[in-house]
Tab-separated table of C-alpha atoms in Angstrom:
chain	number	residue	atom	x	y	z
A	914	MET	CA	-12.528	-21.736	-21.907
A	915	ARG	CA	-15.092	-23.296	-20.039
A	916	GLY	CA	-16.805	-20.178	-20.281
A	917	ARG	CA	-20.942	-19.475	-18.908
A	918	MET	CA	-21.082	-23.465	-17.390
A	919	LEU	CA	-17.924	-22.754	-14.940
A	920	CYS	CA	-19.463	-19.268	-13.980
A	921	PHE	CA	-23.264	-20.317	-13.773
A	922	GLY	CA	-21.439	-23.547	-11.394
A	923	ALA	CA	-19.462	-21.117	-9.509
A	924	LEU	CA	-22.290	-19.167	-8.669
A	925	LEU	CA	-24.197	-22.111	-7.505
A	926	ALA	CA	-21.548	-22.245	-5.158
A	927	LEU	CA	-22.103	-18.699	-3.782
A	928	CYS	CA	-25.220	-20.403	-2.534
A	929	CYS	CA	-24.500	-23.637	-1.483
A	930	GLY	CA	-21.850	-25.765	-0.144
A	931	CYS	CA	-20.231	-28.576	2.124
A	932	SER	CA	-18.149	-25.759	4.920
A	933	THR	CA	-18.337	-26.934	7.782
A	934	THR	CA	-16.477	-24.756	10.040
A	935	GLU	CA	-17.751	-20.838	10.721
A	936	VAL	CA	-16.110	-18.153	12.531
A	937	VAL	CA	-17.432	-14.646	12.402
A	938	ARG	CA	-15.723	-11.946	13.449
A	939	GLU	CA	-17.334	-8.514	14.260
A	940	THR	CA	-14.535	-6.691	13.706
A	941	PRO	CA	-11.927	-7.528	10.585
A	942	GLU	CA	-8.703	-7.092	12.150
A	943	HIS	CA	-7.818	-4.508	8.833
A	944	VAL	CA	-11.030	-2.542	8.518
A	945	ALA	CA	-9.878	-0.183	6.092
A	946	LEU	CA	-8.458	-3.223	3.778
A	947	ALA	CA	-12.132	-4.697	4.019
A	948	GLU	CA	-13.884	-1.411	2.933
A	949	ALA	CA	-11.365	-1.210	-0.128
A	950	LEU	CA	-12.254	-4.115	-1.100
A	951	LEU	CA	-15.807	-3.292	-0.178
A	952	ALA	CA	-15.809	-0.227	-2.645
A	953	HIS	CA	-13.262	-1.539	-5.083
A	954	MET	CA	-14.596	-5.196	-6.036
A	955	GLY	CA	-17.705	-4.855	-8.014
A	956	GLY	CA	-19.211	-7.711	-9.942
A	957	THR	CA	-18.485	-11.376	-10.454
A	958	ARG	CA	-15.014	-12.411	-11.489
A	959	VAL	CA	-14.020	-16.557	-11.824
A	960	HIS	CA	-9.961	-17.373	-11.424
A	961	MET	CA	-7.937	-19.953	-11.016
A	962	VAL	CA	-5.227	-20.150	-8.576
A	963	GLU	CA	-2.284	-22.396	-8.236
A	964	GLY	CA	0.549	-21.813	-6.053
A	965	ALA	CA	3.068	-23.376	-3.608
A	966	TRP	CA	3.798	-23.373	-0.061
A	967	LYS	CA	6.950	-25.412	1.367
A	968	ASP	CA	6.468	-28.809	-0.409
A	969	GLU	CA	3.098	-28.334	-0.802
A	970	ALA	CA	1.272	-26.898	-4.206
A	971	PHE	CA	-2.368	-25.985	-4.232
A	972	ALA	CA	-5.095	-24.872	-7.176
A	973	ALA	CA	-8.081	-23.723	-6.725
A	974	GLU	CA	-10.706	-21.986	-8.564
A	975	CYS	CA	-11.460	-18.677	-6.981
A	976	VAL	CA	-15.140	-17.067	-7.630
A	977	LEU	CA	-15.298	-13.117	-6.285
A	978	LYS	CA	-18.255	-11.460	-5.825
A	979	GLY	CA	-19.006	-7.693	-4.602
A	980	GLU	CA	-22.537	-5.953	-4.919
A	981	ASP	CA	-24.379	-3.816	-2.213
A	982	GLY	CA	-22.023	-3.673	0.701
A	983	ARG	CA	-20.969	-6.926	0.406
A	984	PHE	CA	-17.952	-8.878	-1.132
A	985	THR	CA	-17.306	-12.761	-1.101
A	986	ALA	CA	-15.103	-15.064	-2.318
A	987	VAL	CA	-15.255	-18.733	-2.737
A	988	LEU	CA	-12.326	-21.602	-3.442
A	989	LEU	CA	-13.387	-24.482	-5.048
A	990	ALA	CA	-11.823	-27.766	-5.836
A	991	PRO	CA	-13.320	-30.291	-8.057
A	992	GLN	CA	-17.159	-31.019	-6.974
A	993	MET	CA	-16.732	-29.098	-3.241
A	994	ARG	CA	-16.027	-25.807	-1.679
A	995	LEU	CA	-13.199	-25.409	0.059
A	996	ALA	CA	-13.538	-21.944	1.783
A	997	THR	CA	-16.059	-18.850	1.605
A	998	LEU	CA	-14.973	-15.197	3.241
A	999	THR	CA	-17.615	-12.435	3.197
A	1000	VAL	CA	-17.082	-8.895	4.365
A	1001	GLU	CA	-20.414	-6.885	4.619
A	1002	ARG	CA	-20.775	-3.243	6.197
A	1003	PRO	CA	-20.831	-2.976	9.181
A	1004	TYR	CA	-17.723	-5.120	9.091
A	1005	THR	CA	-19.016	-8.207	9.886
A	1006	LEU	CA	-16.223	-10.994	8.570
A	1007	ARG	CA	-17.403	-14.576	8.005
A	1008	TRP	CA	-15.164	-17.183	7.088
A	1009	GLU	CA	-16.744	-21.003	6.571
A	1010	ARG	CA	-13.944	-23.731	5.770
A	1011	ALA	CA	-14.169	-27.425	4.707
A	1012	PRO	CA	-12.270	-30.241	7.115
A	1013	GLN	CA	-9.605	-30.324	4.570
A	1014	VAL	CA	-8.922	-27.097	5.050
A	1015	PRO	CA	-6.206	-26.197	7.373
A	1016	SER	CA	-7.529	-23.896	10.329
A	1017	ALA	CA	-4.026	-22.702	10.155
A	1018	LEU	CA	-5.173	-20.558	7.299
A	1019	ASP	CA	-6.978	-17.396	8.825
A	1020	PRO	CA	-9.673	-15.354	7.381
A	1021	GLU	CA	-7.651	-12.290	7.979
A	1022	TYR	CA	-4.605	-13.429	5.897
A	1023	VAL	CA	-7.192	-14.492	3.114
A	1024	LEU	CA	-8.645	-10.659	3.180
A	1025	PHE	CA	-5.114	-9.055	3.217
A	1026	ASP	CA	-4.005	-11.363	0.404
A	1027	LEU	CA	-6.586	-10.331	-1.573
A	1028	ALA	CA	-7.138	-6.955	-1.052
A	1029	LEU	CA	-3.008	-7.250	-1.880
A	1030	VAL	CA	-3.712	-8.809	-5.141
A	1031	CYS	CA	-7.128	-6.952	-6.599
A	1032	LEU	CA	-6.965	-3.509	-5.022
A	1033	PRO	CA	-5.471	-0.476	-7.183
A	1034	THR	CA	-2.136	0.863	-5.758
A	1035	ASP	CA	-3.777	3.635	-4.367
A	1036	ALA	CA	-6.576	2.168	-2.961
A	1037	LEU	CA	-4.242	-0.578	-1.539
A	1038	SER	CA	-1.749	2.278	-0.145
A	1039	ASP	CA	-4.492	3.972	1.173
A	1040	ALA	CA	-5.873	1.294	3.148
A	1041	LEU	CA	-2.682	-0.028	4.266
A	1042	GLY	CA	-2.020	3.664	5.991
A	1043	GLY	CA	1.365	4.130	7.283
A	1044	GLY	CA	2.182	0.792	8.235
A	1045	TYR	CA	3.094	-0.211	4.805
A	1046	ARG	CA	4.463	1.061	1.745
A	1047	VAL	CA	3.678	0.210	-1.301
A	1048	SER	CA	5.934	1.217	-4.642
A	1049	GLU	CA	5.188	0.119	-7.950
A	1050	THR	CA	7.312	0.335	-11.189
A	1051	ALA	CA	5.983	3.204	-13.765
A	1052	ASP	CA	4.214	0.681	-16.443
A	1053	GLY	CA	2.223	-0.530	-12.972
A	1054	LYS	CA	3.646	-4.402	-13.584
A	1055	ARG	CA	5.508	-4.847	-10.601
A	1056	ARG	CA	4.350	-3.861	-6.952
A	1057	CYS	CA	5.849	-4.430	-3.727
A	1058	VAL	CA	4.778	-4.018	-0.150
A	1059	ILE	CA	7.342	-2.811	2.377
A	1060	ASP	CA	6.472	-3.219	6.362
A	1061	ALA	CA	7.612	0.228	7.320
A	1062	LYS	CA	8.441	-0.811	10.996
A	1063	ASP	CA	11.161	-3.073	10.063
A	1064	GLY	CA	11.656	-2.379	6.018
A	1065	ARG	CA	11.289	-5.896	5.078
A	1066	LEU	CA	9.569	-7.085	2.069
A	1067	HIS	CA	6.182	-8.403	2.680
A	1068	SER	CA	4.874	-9.322	-0.833
A	1069	VAL	CA	5.314	-8.471	-4.725
A	1070	ARG	CA	2.677	-8.549	-7.050
A	1071	GLN	CA	4.063	-9.247	-10.993
A	1072	MET	CA	1.641	-8.588	-13.740
A	1073	LEU	CA	2.646	-11.592	-16.349
A	1074	PRO	CA	2.737	-11.353	-20.309
A	1075	ASP	CA	-0.311	-13.599	-20.286
A	1076	GLY	CA	-2.556	-11.333	-18.520
A	1077	GLY	CA	-1.810	-13.617	-15.323
A	1078	ILE	CA	-0.942	-12.246	-11.566
A	1079	TYR	CA	2.133	-13.610	-10.196
A	1080	PHE	CA	2.235	-13.180	-6.033
A	1081	ARG	CA	4.584	-13.911	-3.871
A	1082	ASN	CA	4.167	-13.611	0.223
A	1083	ALA	CA	7.766	-13.042	1.787
A	1084	GLN	CA	6.488	-13.198	4.989
A	1085	TYR	CA	4.797	-16.178	4.837
A	1086	GLY	CA	7.046	-18.009	2.472
A	1087	TYR	CA	3.875	-18.852	-0.241
A	1088	GLU	CA	3.331	-17.868	-3.997
A	1089	PHE	CA	0.666	-18.318	-6.177
A	1090	THR	CA	-0.387	-17.129	-10.166
A	1091	VAL	CA	-3.788	-16.236	-10.816
A	1092	ARG	CA	-5.219	-16.221	-13.961
A	1093	ASP	CA	-8.450	-14.937	-14.898
A	1094	VAL	CA	-11.149	-17.626	-16.269
A	1095	ALA	CA	-14.406	-15.764	-17.140
A	1096	ASN	CA	-15.955	-12.318	-15.297
A	1097	ALA	CA	-19.480	-12.147	-15.506
A	1098	ASP	CA	-20.185	-8.423	-14.402
């Protein structure tokens, strides 16, 4: 694919960018999910994310980097950084976003979805605790998260035949696919 140049450009975006709004929270709402991401997300991964919410389609590259008690997710569009989420011990959550990104996109939602998509099932179940039930098919290709309070479906993650991941958040009505572009560990 686009290989090492894409990885280099994505890594460069981790260091510089054009975000203008910054939110810092000393303690994320879901500390256990933040800790699970810190524990399980090592190295650097680059993904293409394509999805839809209501009548709007979206696409972005997502660079995930985990090392030394810090996890960073960067959303990139052609020639600009859309948003950067950083979680570090002792659980500081930093969110920077470009003006084009709606303020309604809360960093806690991004953190929650990253955990739902990226974490292994056992780690996700442990981090979610009693508020959610996590079930997975025997082959590990489909996982559902159910809200334990009302029994409603929260989300579905499905492994695709081409190695991608389909994710649908039933609570907020959006879906996206994630495809691996490159891993640069």
